[in-house]
XYZ file of C-alpha atoms in Angstrom:
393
model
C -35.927 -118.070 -123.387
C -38.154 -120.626 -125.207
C -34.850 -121.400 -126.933
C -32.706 -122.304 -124.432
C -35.020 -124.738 -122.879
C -36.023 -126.290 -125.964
C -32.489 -127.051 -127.485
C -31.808 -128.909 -124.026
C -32.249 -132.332 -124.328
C -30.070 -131.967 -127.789
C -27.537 -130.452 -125.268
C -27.452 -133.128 -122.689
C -26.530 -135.643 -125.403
C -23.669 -133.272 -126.904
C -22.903 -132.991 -123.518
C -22.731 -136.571 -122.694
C -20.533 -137.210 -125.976
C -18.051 -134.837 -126.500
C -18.018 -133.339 -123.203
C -18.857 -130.373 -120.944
C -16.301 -128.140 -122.381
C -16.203 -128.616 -125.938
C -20.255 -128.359 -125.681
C -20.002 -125.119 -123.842
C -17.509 -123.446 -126.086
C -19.243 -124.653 -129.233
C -22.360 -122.827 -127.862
C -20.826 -119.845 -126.596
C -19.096 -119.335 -129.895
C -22.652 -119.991 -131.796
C -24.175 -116.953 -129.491
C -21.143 -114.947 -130.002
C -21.869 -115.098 -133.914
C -25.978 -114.813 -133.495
C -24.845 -111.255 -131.274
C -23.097 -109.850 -133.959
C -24.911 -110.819 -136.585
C -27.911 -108.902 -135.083
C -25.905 -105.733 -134.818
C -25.432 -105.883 -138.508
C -29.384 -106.107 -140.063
C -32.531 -103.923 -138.782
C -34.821 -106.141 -139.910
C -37.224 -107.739 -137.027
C -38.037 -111.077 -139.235
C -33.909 -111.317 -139.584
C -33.170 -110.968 -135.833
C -35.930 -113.542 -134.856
C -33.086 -115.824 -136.591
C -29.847 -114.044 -135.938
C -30.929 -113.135 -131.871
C -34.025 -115.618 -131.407
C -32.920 -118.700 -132.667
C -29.079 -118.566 -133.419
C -28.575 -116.585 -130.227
C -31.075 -118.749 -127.765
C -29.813 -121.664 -129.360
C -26.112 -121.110 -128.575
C -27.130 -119.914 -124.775
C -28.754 -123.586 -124.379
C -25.070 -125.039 -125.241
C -23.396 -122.327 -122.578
C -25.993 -122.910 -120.399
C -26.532 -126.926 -119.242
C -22.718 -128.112 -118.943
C -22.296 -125.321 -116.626
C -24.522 -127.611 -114.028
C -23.358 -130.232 -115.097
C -19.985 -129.939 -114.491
C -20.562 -129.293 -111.095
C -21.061 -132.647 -110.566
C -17.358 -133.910 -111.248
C -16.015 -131.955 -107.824
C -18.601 -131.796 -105.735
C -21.019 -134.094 -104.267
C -21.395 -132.512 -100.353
C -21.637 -129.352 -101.199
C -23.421 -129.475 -104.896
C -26.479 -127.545 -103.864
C -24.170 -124.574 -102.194
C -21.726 -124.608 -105.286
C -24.534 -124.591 -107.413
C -25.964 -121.815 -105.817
C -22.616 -119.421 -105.821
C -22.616 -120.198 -109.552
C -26.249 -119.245 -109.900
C -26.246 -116.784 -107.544
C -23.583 -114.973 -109.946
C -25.087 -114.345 -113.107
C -27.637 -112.311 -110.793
C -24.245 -109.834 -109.702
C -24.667 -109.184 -113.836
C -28.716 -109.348 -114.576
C -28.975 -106.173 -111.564
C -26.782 -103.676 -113.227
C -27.278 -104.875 -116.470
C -31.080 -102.927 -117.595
C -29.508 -99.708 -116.427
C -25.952 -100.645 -118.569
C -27.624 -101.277 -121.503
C -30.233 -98.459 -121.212
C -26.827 -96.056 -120.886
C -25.341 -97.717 -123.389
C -28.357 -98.155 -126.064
C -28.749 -94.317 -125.750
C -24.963 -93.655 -126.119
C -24.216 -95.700 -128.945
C -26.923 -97.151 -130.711
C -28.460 -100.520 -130.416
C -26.488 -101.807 -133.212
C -23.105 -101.185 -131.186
C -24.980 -102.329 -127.863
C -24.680 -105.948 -129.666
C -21.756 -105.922 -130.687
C -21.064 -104.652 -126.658
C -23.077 -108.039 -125.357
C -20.712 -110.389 -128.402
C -17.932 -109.427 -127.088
C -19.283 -110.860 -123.546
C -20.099 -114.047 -125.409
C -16.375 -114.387 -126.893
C -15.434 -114.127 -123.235
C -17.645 -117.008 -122.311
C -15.962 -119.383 -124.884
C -12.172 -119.169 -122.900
C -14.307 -119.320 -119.670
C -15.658 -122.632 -121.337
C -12.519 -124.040 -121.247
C -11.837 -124.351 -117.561
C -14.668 -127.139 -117.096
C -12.521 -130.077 -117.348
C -13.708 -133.352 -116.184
C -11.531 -134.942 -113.673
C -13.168 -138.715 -113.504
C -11.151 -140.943 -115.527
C -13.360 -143.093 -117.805
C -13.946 -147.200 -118.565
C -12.698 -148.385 -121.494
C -13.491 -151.910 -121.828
C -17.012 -151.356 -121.954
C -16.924 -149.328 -124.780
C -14.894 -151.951 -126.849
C -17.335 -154.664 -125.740
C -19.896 -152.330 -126.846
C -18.305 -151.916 -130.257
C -18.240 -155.994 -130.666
C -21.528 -156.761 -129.725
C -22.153 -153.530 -132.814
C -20.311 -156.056 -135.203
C -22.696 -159.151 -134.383
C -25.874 -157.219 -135.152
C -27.336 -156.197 -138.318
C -27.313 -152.732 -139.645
C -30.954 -152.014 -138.560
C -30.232 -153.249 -135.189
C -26.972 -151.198 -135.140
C -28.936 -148.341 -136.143
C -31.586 -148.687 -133.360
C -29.171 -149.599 -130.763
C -27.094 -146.074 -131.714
C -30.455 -143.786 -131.322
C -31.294 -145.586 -127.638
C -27.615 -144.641 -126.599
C -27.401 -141.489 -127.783
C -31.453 -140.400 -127.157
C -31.333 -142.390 -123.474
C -35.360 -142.356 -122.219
C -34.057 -144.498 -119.204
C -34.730 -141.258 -117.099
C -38.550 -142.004 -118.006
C -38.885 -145.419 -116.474
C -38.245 -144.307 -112.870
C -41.599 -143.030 -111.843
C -40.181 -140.312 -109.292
C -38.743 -138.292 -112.043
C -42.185 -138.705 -114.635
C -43.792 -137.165 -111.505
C -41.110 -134.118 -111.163
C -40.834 -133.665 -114.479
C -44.764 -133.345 -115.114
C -45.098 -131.038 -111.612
C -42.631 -128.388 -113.001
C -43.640 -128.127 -116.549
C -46.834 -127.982 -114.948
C -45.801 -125.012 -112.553
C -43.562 -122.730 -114.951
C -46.748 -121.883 -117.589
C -46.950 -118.984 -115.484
C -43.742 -118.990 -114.474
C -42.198 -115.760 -116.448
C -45.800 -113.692 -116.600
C -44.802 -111.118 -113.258
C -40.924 -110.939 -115.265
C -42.568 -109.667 -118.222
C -45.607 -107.661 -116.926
C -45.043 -106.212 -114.649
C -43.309 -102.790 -115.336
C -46.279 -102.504 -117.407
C -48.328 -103.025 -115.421
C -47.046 -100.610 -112.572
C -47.056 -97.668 -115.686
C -50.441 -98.736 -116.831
C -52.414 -98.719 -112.652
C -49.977 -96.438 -110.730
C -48.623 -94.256 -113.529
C -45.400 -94.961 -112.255
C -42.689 -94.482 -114.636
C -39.341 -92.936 -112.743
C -39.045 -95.628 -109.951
C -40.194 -99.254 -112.291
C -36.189 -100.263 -112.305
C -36.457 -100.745 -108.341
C -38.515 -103.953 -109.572
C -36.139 -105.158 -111.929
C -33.628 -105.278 -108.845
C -35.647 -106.229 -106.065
C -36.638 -109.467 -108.522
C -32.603 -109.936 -109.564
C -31.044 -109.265 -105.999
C -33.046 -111.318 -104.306
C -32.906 -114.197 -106.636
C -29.130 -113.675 -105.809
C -29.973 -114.441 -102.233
C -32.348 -116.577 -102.854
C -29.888 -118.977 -104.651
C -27.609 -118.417 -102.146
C -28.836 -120.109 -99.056
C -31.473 -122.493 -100.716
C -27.910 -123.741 -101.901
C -26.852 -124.350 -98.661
C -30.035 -125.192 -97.090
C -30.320 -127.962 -99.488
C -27.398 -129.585 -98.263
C -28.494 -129.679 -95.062
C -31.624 -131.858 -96.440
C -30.788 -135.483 -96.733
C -32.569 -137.178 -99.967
C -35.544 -136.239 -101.865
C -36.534 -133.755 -99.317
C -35.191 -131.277 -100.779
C -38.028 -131.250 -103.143
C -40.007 -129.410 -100.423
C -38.402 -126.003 -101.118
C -39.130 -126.534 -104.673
C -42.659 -126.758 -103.242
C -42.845 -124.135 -101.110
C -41.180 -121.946 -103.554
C -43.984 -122.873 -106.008
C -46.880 -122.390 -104.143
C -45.564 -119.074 -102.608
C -45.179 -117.891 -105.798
C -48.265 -118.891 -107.559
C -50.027 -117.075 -104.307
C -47.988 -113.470 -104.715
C -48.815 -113.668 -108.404
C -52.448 -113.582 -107.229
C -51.708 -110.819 -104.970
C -50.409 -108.847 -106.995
C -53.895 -107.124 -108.804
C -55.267 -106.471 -104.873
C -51.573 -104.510 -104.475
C -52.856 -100.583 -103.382
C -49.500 -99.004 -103.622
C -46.683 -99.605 -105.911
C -44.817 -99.694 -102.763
C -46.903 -103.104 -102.003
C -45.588 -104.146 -105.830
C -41.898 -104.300 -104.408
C -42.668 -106.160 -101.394
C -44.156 -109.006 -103.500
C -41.029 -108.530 -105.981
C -38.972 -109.343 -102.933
C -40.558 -112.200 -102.435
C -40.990 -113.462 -105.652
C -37.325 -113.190 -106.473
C -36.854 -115.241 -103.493
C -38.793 -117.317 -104.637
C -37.139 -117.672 -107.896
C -33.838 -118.518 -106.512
C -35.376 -121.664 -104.188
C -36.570 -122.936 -107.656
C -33.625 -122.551 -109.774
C -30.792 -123.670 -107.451
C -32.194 -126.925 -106.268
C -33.096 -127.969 -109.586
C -29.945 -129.582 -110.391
C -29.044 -131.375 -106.979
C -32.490 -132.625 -106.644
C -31.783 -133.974 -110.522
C -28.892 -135.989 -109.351
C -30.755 -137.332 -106.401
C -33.530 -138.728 -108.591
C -31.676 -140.778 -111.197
C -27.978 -140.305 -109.638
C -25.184 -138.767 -111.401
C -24.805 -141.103 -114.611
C -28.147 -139.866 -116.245
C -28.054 -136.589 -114.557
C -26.959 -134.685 -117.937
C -30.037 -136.397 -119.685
C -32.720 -136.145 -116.751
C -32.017 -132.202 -116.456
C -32.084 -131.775 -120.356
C -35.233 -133.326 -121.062
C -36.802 -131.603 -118.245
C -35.481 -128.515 -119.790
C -36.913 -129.193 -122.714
C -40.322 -129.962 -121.516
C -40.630 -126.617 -119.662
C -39.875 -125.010 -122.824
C -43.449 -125.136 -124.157
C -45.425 -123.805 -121.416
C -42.928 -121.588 -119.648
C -42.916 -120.132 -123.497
C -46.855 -120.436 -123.864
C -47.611 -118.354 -120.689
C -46.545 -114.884 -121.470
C -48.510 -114.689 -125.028
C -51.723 -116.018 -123.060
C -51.412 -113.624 -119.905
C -51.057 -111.193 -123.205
C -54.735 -112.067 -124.564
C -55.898 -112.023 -121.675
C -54.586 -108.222 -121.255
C -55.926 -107.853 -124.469
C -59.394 -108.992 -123.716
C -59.816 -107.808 -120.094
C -57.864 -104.302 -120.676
C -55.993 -104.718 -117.641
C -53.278 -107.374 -116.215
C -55.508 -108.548 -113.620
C -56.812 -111.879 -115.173
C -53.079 -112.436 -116.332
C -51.697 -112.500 -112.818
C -54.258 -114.232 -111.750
C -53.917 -116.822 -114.382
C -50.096 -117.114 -114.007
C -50.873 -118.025 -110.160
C -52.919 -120.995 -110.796
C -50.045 -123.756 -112.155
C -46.850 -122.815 -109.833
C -49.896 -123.917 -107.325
C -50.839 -126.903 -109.224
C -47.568 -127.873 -109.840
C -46.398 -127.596 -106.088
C -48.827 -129.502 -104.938
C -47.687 -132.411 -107.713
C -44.546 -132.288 -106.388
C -44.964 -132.837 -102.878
C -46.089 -136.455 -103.970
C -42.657 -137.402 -105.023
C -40.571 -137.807 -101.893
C -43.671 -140.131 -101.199
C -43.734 -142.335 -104.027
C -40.118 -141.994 -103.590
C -40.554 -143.618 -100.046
C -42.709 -146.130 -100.947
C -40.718 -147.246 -103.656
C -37.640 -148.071 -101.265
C -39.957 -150.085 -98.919
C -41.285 -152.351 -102.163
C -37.618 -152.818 -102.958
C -36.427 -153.920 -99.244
C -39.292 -156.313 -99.581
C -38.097 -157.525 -102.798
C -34.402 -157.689 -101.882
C -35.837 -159.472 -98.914
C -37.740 -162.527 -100.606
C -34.874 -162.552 -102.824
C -31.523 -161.269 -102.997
C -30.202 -162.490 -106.733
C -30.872 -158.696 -108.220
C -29.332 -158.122 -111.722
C -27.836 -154.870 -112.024
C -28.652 -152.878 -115.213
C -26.557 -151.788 -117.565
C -26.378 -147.985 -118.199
C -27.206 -146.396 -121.437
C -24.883 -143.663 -121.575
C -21.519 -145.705 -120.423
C -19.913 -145.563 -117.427
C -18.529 -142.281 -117.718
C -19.740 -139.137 -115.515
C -21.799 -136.871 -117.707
C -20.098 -134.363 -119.693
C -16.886 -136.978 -119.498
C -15.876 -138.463 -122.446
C -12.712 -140.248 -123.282
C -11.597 -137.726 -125.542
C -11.508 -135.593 -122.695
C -11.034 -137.602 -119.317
C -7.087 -137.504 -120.367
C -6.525 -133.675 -120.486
């Protein structure tokens, strides 16, 4: 998981260069080879390379231009076509622990990979429907290439890393604040996902029924994703930030409640809800993403805000571990993993806000006067995940 977040701001300029299909098949194909080549060593150190990195890395390249992409056909309706694509992968993550339980035992988990590769080889002909259907500006790019020749090779070389590494997402202020609010958030973000059949074994000694939490968390992210997709179309501008807040702060508060649970039949209510929960978060991510910095720098703003949840959201399991380890129960963990989604909630209720006041300093500005110079963009003027290579298929 750490992976996948980590490698995304790398994605988003791959992305931005050779496109959202070429990027997506590349990566598919890269966790297609890191699948198999797990199911051919039985050494743990080996698979932290083959499955860890090689795997996890090539998910990151699947996984971005899929959101993307979204953006060339839909502007209306992104947040309830994002949420039908998210809300699919959970028609797969409900069946899939009992599928690969059957399957482990029947087979082997050396075949069982081999199984999930061919899934991955798949993915890269799926990769190829994501064509980009903008056409692109090409007179920019050759004045771009002149201005290149004027310029010395240390400016050429500086100019090359600010185009392809584009920080302009940094300078707007609204999306410093998002971006701090949910790294801020997910530290305790996976702790119930990976706990918590543990610790339902470890205080109710219940063994036989722990799969009803896996899917009460994966159905009702399904739903979840569902109609926050549609809801969030419904919310005009930054708004839509608010379900990302209520999502956080509801789920930072069932984490909490989940050591005074009696019953493990009090466990699955507060799975319900915190796959709900779940689904809020991950569906509006995107649409609120092209709100902040529009759809230009959209590829950029969602893979550096990727990559800075990778730390924390990768840091929060080993902790709540510790403190498991030093406590001897999961109480302190849950507990622990409550406090940021809270924290980070309340951060980003600030941002419609700022986002507000912002509008009302520029009104004023425009006001006194009206001569505003238009910036140029970083990136081009193509749509993310658009290049020219590609914009003529």
């Amino acid at each position: 998981m750490g992976m996948i977040f980590f490698c995304s701001p790398i994605v988003s300029i791959f992305t931005d260069r050779i496109g959202c299909r070429t990027t997506a098949a590349s990566g598919a194909a890269i966790a297609f080879i890191g699948l198999l080549s797990s199911s051919f060593t039985k050494s743990l150190e080996v698979r932290y390379f083959t499955y860890g990195i090689l795997f996890g890395c090539g998910s990151s390249f699947a996984f971005q231009p899929s959101l993307v992409i979204l953006g060339h056909y839909f502007k209306r309706r992104l947040g309830l076509a994002n949420g039908i694509v998210a809300g699919g992968s959970c028609l797969i993550s409900v069946p899939l622990p009992f599928f690969l339980k059957m399957v482990g035992k029947a087979i082997g988990l050396a075949h069982t990979f081999q199984v999930l590769s061919a899934l991955m080889l798949i993915q890269i002909f799926l990769s190829l429907t994501y064509r980009p259907i903008l056409p692109p500006s090409c007179d920019s790019q050759h004045d771009g290439q002149d201005k290149l020749g004027s310029r010395s090779m240390r400016q050429q070389c500086w100019s090359q890393t600010r185009k392809y590494f584009n920080l302009r997402v940094f300078r707007r202020k609204t999306y410093r604040i998002w971006a701090f609010g949910i790294a801020t958030a997910v530290l305790g973000y996976l702790v119930p996902y990976m706990n918590l059949v543990k610790y339902v074994e470890k205080r109710f000694q219940e063994t036989k029924k722990d799969w009803i939490l896996l899917v009460c968390l994966g159905a009702m992210s399904g739903l979840g994703r569902l109609v926050s997709g549609r809801i969030g179309d419904c919310i005009p501008g930054l708004k839509k930030i608010y379900l990302q807040v209520a999502s956080f702060v509801l789920l930072g508060l069932l984490c909490m409640m989940i050591p005074q649970c009696q019953g493990f039949e009090g466990v699955i209510v507060i799975c319900l809800f915190l796959g709900l929960c779940d689904g809020f978060f991950t569906t509006i991510m995107a649409p609120i993403a092209f709100e902040l910095v529009g759809p230009m720098q959209a590829s950029q703003a969602i893979g550096y805000l990727m990559g800075l949840m990778a730390v924390p959201m990768t840091a929060g399991t080993p902790i709540a571990g510790y403190l498991n380890d030093y406590f001897g129960n999961y109480d302190a963990a849950f507990y622990f993993a409550g406090v940021p989604p809270i924290i980070g909630g309340l951060v980003l209720s600030v941002v419609p806000l700022v986002h507000q006041r912002m509008l009302k300093k520029q009104r004023l500005d425009s006001g006194k006067d009206k001569m505003l110079v238009s910036e140029a963009v970083v990136n081009g003027e193509l749509l993310p995940g658009c290049p020219a290579s590609e914009a003529h298929m």
